[in-house]
mmCIF file of C-alpha atoms in Angstrom:
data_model
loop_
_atom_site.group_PDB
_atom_site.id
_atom_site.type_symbol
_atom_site.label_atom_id
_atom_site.label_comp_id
_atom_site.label_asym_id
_atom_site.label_seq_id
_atom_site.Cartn_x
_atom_site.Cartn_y
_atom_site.Cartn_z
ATOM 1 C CA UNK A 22 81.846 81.241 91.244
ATOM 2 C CA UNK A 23 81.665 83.491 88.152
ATOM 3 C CA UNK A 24 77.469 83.293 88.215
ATOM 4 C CA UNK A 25 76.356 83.074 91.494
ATOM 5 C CA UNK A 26 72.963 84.347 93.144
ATOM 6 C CA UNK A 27 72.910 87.005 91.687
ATOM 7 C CA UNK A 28 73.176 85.829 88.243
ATOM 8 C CA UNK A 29 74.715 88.052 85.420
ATOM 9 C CA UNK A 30 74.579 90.708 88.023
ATOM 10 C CA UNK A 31 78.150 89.084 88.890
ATOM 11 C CA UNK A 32 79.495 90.238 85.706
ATOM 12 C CA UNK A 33 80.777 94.020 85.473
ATOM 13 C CA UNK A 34 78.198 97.043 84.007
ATOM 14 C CA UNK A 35 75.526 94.084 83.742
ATOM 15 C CA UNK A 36 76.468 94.476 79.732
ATOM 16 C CA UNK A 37 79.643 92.955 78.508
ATOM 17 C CA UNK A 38 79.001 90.075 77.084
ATOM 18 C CA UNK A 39 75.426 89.782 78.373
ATOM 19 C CA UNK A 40 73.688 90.809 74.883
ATOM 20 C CA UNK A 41 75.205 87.354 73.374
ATOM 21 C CA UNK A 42 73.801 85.261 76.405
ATOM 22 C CA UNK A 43 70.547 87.109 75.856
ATOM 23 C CA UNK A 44 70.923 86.142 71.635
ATOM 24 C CA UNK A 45 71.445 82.944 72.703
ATOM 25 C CA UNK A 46 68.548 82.815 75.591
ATOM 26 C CA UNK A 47 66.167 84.404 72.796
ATOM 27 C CA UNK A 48 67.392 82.492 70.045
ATOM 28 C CA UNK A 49 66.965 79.039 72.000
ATOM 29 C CA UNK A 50 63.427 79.765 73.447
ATOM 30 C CA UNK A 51 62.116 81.670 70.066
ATOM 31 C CA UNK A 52 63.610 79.512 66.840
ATOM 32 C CA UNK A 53 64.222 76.195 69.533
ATOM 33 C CA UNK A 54 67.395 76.526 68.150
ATOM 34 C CA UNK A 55 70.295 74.566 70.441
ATOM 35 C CA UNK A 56 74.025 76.179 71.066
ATOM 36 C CA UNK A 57 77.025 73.870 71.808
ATOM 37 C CA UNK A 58 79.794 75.455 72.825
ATOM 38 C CA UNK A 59 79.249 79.025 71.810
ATOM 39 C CA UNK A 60 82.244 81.460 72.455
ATOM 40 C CA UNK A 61 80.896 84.640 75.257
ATOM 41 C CA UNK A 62 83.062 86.640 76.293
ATOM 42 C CA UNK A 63 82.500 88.798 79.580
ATOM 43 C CA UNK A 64 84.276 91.232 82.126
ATOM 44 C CA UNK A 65 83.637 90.331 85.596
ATOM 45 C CA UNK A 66 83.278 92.941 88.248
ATOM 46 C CA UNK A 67 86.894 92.104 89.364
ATOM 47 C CA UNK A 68 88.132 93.123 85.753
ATOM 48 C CA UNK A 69 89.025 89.831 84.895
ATOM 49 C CA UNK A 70 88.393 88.851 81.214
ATOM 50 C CA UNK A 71 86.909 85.512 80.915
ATOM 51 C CA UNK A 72 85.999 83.798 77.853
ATOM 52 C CA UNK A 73 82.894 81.131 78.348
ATOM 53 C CA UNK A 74 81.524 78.118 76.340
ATOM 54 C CA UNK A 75 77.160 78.183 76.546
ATOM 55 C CA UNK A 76 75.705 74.916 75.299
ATOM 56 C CA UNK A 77 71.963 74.694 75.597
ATOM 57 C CA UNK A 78 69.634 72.399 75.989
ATOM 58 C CA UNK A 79 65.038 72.602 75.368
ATOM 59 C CA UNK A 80 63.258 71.053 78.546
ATOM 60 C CA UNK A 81 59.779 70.082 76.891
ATOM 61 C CA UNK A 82 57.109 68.839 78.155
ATOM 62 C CA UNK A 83 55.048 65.514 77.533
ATOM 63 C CA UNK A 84 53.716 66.512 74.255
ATOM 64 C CA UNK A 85 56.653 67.726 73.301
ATOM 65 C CA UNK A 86 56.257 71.696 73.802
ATOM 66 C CA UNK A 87 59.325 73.854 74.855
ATOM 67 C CA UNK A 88 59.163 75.034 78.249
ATOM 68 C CA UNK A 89 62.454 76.536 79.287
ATOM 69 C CA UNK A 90 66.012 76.061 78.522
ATOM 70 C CA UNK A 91 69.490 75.066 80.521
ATOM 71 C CA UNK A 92 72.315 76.455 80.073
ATOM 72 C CA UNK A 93 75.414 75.151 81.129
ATOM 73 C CA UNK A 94 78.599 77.373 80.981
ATOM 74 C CA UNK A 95 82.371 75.701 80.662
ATOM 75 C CA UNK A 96 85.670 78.272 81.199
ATOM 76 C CA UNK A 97 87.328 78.154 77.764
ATOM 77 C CA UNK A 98 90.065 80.376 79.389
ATOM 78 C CA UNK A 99 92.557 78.439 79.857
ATOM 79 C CA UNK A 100 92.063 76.569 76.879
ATOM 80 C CA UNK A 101 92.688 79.890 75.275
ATOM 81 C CA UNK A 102 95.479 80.468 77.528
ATOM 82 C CA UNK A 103 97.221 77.318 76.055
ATOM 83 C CA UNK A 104 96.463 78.391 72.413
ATOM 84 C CA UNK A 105 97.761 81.682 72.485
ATOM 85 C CA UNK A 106 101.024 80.787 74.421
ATOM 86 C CA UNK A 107 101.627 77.885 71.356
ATOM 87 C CA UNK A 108 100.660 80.503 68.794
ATOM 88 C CA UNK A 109 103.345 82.735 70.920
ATOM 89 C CA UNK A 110 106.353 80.075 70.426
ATOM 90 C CA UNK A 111 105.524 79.316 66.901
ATOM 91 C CA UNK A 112 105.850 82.978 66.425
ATOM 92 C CA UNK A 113 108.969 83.399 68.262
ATOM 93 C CA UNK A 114 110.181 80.158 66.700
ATOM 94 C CA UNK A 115 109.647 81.866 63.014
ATOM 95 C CA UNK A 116 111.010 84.734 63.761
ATOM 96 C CA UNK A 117 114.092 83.388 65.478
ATOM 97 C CA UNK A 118 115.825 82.147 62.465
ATOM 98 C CA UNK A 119 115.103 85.147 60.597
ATOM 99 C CA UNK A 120 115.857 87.467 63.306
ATOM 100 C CA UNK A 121 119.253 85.655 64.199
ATOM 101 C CA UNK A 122 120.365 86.085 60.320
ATOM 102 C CA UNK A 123 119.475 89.827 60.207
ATOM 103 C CA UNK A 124 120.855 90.063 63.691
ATOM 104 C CA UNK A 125 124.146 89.491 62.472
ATOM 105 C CA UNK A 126 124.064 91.210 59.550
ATOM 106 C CA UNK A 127 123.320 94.773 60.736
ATOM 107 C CA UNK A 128 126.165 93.890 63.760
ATOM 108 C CA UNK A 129 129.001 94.514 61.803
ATOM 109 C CA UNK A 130 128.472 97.330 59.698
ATOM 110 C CA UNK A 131 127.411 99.311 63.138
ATOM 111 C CA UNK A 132 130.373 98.305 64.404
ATOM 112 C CA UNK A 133 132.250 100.108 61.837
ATOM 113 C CA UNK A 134 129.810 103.179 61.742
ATOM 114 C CA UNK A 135 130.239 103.791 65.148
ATOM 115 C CA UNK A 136 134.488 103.268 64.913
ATOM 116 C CA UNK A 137 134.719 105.284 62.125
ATOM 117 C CA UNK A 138 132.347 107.954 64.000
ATOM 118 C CA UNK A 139 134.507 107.724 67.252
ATOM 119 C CA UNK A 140 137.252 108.666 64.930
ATOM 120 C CA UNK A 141 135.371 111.728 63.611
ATOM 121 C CA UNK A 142 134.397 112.952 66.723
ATOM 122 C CA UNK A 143 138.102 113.197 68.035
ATOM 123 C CA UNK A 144 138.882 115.116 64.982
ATOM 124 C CA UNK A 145 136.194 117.692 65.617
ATOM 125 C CA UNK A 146 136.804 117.762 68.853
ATOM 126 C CA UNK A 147 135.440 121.113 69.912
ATOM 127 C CA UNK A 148 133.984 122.154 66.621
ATOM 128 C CA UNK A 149 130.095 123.144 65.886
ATOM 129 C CA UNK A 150 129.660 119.143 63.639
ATOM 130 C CA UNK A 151 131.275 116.856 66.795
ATOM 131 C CA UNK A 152 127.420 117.062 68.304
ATOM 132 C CA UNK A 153 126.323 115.664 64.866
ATOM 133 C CA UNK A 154 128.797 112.785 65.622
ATOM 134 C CA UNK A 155 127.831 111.830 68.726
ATOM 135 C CA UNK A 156 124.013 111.569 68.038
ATOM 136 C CA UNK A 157 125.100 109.196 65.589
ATOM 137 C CA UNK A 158 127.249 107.271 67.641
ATOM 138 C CA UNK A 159 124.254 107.640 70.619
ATOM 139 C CA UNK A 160 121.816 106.205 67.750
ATOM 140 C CA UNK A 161 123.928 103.161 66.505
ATOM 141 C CA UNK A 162 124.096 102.297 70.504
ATOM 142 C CA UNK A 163 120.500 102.140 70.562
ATOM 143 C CA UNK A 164 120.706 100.250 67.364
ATOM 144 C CA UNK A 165 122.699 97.822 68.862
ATOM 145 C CA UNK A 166 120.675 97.289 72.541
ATOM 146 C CA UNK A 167 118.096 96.599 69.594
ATOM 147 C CA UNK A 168 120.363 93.809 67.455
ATOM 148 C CA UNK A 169 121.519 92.420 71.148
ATOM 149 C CA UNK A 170 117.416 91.929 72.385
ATOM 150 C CA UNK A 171 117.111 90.181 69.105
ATOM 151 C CA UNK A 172 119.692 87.730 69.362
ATOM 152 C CA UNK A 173 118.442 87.306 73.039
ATOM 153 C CA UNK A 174 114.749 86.809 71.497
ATOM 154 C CA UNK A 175 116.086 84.238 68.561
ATOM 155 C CA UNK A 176 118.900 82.616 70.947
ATOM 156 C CA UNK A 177 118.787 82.921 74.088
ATOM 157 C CA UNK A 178 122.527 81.961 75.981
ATOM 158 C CA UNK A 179 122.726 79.130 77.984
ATOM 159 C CA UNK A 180 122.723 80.027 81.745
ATOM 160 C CA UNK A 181 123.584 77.528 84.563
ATOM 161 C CA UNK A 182 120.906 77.591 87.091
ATOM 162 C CA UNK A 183 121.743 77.848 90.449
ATOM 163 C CA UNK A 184 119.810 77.188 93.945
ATOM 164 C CA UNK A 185 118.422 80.874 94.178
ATOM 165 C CA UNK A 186 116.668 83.076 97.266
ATOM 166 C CA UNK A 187 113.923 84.763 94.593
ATOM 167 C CA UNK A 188 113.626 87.378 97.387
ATOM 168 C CA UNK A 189 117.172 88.403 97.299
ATOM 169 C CA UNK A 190 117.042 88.697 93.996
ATOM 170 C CA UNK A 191 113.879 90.967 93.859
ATOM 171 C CA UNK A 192 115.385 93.114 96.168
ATOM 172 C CA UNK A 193 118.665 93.302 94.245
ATOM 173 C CA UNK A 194 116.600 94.214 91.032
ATOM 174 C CA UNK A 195 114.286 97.090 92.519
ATOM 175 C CA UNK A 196 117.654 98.639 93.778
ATOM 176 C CA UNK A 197 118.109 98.813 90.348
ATOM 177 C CA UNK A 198 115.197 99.990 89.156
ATOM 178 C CA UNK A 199 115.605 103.058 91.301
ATOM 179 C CA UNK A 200 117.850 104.743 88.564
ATOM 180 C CA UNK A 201 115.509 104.633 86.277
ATOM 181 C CA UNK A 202 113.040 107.173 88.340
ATOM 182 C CA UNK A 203 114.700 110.029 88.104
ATOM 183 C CA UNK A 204 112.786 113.371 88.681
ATOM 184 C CA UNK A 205 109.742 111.147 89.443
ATOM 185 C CA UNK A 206 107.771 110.544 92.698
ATOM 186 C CA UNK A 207 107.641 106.747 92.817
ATOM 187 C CA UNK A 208 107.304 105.070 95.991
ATOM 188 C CA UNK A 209 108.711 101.391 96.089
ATOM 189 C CA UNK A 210 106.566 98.866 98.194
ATOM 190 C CA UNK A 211 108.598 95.216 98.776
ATOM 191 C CA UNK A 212 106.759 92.573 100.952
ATOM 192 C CA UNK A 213 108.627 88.860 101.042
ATOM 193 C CA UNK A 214 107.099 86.367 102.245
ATOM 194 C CA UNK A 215 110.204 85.007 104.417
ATOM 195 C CA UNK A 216 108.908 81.027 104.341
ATOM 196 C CA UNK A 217 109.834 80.885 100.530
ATOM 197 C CA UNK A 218 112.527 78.335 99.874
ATOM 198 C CA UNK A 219 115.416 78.898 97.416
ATOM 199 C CA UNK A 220 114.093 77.171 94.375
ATOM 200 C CA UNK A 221 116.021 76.512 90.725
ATOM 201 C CA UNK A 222 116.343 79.167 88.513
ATOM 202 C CA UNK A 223 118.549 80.959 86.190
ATOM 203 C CA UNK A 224 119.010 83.693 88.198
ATOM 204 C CA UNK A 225 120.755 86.169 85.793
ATOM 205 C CA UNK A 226 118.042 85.610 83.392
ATOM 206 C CA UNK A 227 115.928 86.100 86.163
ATOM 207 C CA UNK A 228 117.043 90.026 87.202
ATOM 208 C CA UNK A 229 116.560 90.974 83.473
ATOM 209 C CA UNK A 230 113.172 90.046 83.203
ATOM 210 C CA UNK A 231 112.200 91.356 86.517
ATOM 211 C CA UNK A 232 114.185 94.559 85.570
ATOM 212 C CA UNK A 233 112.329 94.499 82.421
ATOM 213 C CA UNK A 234 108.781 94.913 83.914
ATOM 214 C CA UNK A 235 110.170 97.378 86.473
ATOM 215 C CA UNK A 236 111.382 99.580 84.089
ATOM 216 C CA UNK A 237 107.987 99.219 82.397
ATOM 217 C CA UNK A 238 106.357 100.537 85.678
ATOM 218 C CA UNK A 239 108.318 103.448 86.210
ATOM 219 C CA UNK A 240 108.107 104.695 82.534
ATOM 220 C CA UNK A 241 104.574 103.765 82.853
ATOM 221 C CA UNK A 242 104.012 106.598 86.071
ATOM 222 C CA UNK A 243 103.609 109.849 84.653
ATOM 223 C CA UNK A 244 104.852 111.798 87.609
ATOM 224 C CA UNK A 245 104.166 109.870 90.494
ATOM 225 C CA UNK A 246 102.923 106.960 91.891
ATOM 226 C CA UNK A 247 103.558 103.744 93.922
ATOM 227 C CA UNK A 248 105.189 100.305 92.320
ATOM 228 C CA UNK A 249 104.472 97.324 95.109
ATOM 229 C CA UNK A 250 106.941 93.958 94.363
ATOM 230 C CA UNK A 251 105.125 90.554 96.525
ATOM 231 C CA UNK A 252 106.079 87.575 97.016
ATOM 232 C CA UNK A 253 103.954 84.066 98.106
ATOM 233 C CA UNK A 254 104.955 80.795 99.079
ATOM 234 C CA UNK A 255 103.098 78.144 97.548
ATOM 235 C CA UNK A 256 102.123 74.560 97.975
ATOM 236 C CA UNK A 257 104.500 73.532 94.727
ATOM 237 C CA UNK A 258 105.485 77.347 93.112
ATOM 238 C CA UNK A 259 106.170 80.490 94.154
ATOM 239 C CA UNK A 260 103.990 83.752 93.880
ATOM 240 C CA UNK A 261 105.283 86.435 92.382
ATOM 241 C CA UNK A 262 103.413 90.095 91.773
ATOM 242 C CA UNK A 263 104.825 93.515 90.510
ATOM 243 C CA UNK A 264 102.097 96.252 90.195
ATOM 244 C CA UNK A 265 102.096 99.664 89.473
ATOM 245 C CA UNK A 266 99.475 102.207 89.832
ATOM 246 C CA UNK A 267 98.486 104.901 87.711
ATOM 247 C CA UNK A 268 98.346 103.170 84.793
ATOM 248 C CA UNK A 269 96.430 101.202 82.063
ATOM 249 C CA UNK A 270 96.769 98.588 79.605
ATOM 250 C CA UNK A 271 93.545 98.666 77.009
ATOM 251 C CA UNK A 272 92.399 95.507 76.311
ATOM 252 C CA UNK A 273 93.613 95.388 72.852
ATOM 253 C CA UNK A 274 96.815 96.039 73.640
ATOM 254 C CA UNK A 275 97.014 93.654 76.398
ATOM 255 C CA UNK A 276 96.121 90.427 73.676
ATOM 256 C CA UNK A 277 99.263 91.498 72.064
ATOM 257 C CA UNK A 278 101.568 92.364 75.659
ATOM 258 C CA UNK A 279 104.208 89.759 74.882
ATOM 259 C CA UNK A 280 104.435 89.643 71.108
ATOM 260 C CA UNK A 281 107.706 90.723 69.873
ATOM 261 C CA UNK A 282 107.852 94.261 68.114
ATOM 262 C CA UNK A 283 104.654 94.985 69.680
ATOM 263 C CA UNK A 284 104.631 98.231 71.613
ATOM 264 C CA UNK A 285 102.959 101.317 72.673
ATOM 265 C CA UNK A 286 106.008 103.225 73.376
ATOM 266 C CA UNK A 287 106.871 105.879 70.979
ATOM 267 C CA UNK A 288 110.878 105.069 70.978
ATOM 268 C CA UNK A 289 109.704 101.509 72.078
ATOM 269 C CA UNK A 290 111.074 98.389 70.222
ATOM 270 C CA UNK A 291 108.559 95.855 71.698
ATOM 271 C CA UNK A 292 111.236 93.044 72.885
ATOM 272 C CA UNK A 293 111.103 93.765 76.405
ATOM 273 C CA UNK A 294 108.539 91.811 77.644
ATOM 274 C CA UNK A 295 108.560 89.158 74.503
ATOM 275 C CA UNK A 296 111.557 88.590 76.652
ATOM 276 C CA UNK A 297 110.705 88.712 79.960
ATOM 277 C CA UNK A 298 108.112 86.053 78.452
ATOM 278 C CA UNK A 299 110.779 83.723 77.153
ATOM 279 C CA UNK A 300 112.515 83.779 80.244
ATOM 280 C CA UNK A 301 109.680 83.036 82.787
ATOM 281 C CA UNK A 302 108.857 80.472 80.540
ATOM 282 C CA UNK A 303 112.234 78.989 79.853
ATOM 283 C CA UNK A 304 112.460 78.417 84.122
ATOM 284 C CA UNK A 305 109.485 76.321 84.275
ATOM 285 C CA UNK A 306 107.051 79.286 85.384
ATOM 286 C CA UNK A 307 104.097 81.255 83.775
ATOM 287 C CA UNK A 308 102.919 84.987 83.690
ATOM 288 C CA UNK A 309 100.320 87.096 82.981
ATOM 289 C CA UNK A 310 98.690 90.541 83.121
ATOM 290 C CA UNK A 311 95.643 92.373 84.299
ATOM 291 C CA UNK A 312 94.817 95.989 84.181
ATOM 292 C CA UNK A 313 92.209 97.952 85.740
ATOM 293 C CA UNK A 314 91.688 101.140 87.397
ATOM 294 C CA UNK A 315 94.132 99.879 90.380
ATOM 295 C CA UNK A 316 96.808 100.159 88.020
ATOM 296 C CA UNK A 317 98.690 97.233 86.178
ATOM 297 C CA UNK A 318 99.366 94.069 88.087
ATOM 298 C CA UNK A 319 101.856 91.293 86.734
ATOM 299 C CA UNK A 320 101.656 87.816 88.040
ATOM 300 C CA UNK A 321 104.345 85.648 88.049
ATOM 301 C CA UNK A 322 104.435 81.736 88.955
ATOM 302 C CA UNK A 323 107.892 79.379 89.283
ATOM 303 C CA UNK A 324 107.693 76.013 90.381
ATOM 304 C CA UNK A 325 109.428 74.684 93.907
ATOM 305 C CA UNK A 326 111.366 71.603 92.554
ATOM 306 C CA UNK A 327 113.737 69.011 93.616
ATOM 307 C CA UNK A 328 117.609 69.802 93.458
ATOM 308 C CA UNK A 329 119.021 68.136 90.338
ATOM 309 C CA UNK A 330 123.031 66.992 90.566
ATOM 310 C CA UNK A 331 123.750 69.199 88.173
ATOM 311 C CA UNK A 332 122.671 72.414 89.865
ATOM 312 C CA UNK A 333 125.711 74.851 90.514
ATOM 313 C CA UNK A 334 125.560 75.840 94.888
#
């Protein structure tokens, strides 16, 4: 329970969020004013961010003197939960049209920059200007991993979904994820729960967003570190968690963790995880974050259905 014995003791520091309770406490007791539904938002000692509806109610007595207030508390999380992720698609619904048209503009002329560059560069083939040429042809490639995540983002390609092992596929995607380290001292941790089932899924789809937030965890470790991949069986989904340590998302950041062009990265574009988003989403599943001094833990849930016909073995 969020508020057990010990009260607001359960929430973390004893202060976030508690001055509003105490507003509303004071406010109810002093002006016998009455709260229904007002918005407090707390950090338990866990980390977790919670958002909580107070309505209040006076106890008076016979003559009708105030002698205390109640307080009852509802979770408005997931009701927030629900709003953000339908903001989320009407954002990514917006910007798909838009993003499809520009998409396709800027994909031809880079693919005559970089042919007439290539050209170029043979030409100066040994000279001092060829290195010129090539960090232009380096830069419309990045330019174009940029147009290709937007066309992903806007309109996403239809993938067949096949009767998957998600453990096999984990495994297959931290393997990897290992080229990405480099110089670094990252330890891999992988623990599969063997009594998962193989469960529907696009599984191509699948190894990009998982490669996605892997690649987020190594660049996230500054020089070493440890990067733990779980799996769960469930009653009716599967469990999924990929943490990294040494790292920290600030809690203003983390409201905007999926939104497209947001990033924190200084040659980021902010696409990644809009869509790793997408994709969980698109197979049924849901996500989310948490952050705390651990490190950064993503938690991923896809549903154990029936086999459909249609399903490719």
């Amino acid at each position: 329970p969020l508020l057990g014995k010990e009260g607001m003791g359960e929430v973390k520091g004893g202060e976030v969020g508690f001055s509003d309770f105490k507003k509303i406490v004071y406010d109810s007791l002093r002006d016998k004013r009455v709260y229904s539904s007002e918005e407090i938002n707390i950090v338990t000692k866990d980390n977790r961010r919670v958002s909580l509806g107070a309505t209040t109610s006076l106890l008076k007595d016979r003559e009708g003197a105030v002698t205390g207030i109640v307080v009852n508390f509802k979770d408005l999380s997931k009701i927030k939960d629900i709003h953000s992720q339908l903001q989320r698609a009407d954002r990514l619904a917006s910007l798909g049209g838009v993003a499809a048209g520009v998409a396709h503009e800027i994909r031809n002329p880079l693919g005559s920059i970089k042919g007439l560059a290539q050209l170029l560069s043979e030409e100066l083939k040994g000279s001092e200007r060829a290195k010129y040429i090539d960090t232009i042809i380096s830069e419309v490639e990045r330019l174009n991993i940029v147009v290709e995540n937007l066309l992903t983002l806007s309109h996403p390609d239809k993938v067949s979904v096949r009767l998957c092992d998600i453990n096999e596929i984990l495994h297959n995607t931290v393997g990897l994820s290992k080229y990405y380290i480099g110089e670094k001292d990252i330890q891999i941790l992988e623990e599969y729960d063997d009594t998962i089932p193989k469960i529907i899924v696009e599984s191509e789809r699948l190894y990009q967003a998982f490669l996605n937030i892997l690649i987020n965890a190594v660049q996230a470790i500054e020089k070493e570190g440890k990067i733990s991949v779980r799996t769960k069986a469930g009653d009716n989904s599967v469990s999924i968690e990929l943490s990294n340590s040494n790292s920290y998302i600030r809690p203003e950041d983390m409201e905007h963790i999926f939104d497209p062009f947001y990033t924190t990265k200084e040659k980021g574009t902010g696409l990644g995880l809009a869509i790793t988003h997408q994709i969980i989403i698109g197979n049924r599943g849901t996500i989310s974050v948490v952050s705390d001094e651990k490190g950064t833990h993503f938690y991923i849930n896809l549903p154990i259905a029936a086999q459909p016909l249609e399903v490719v073995q």
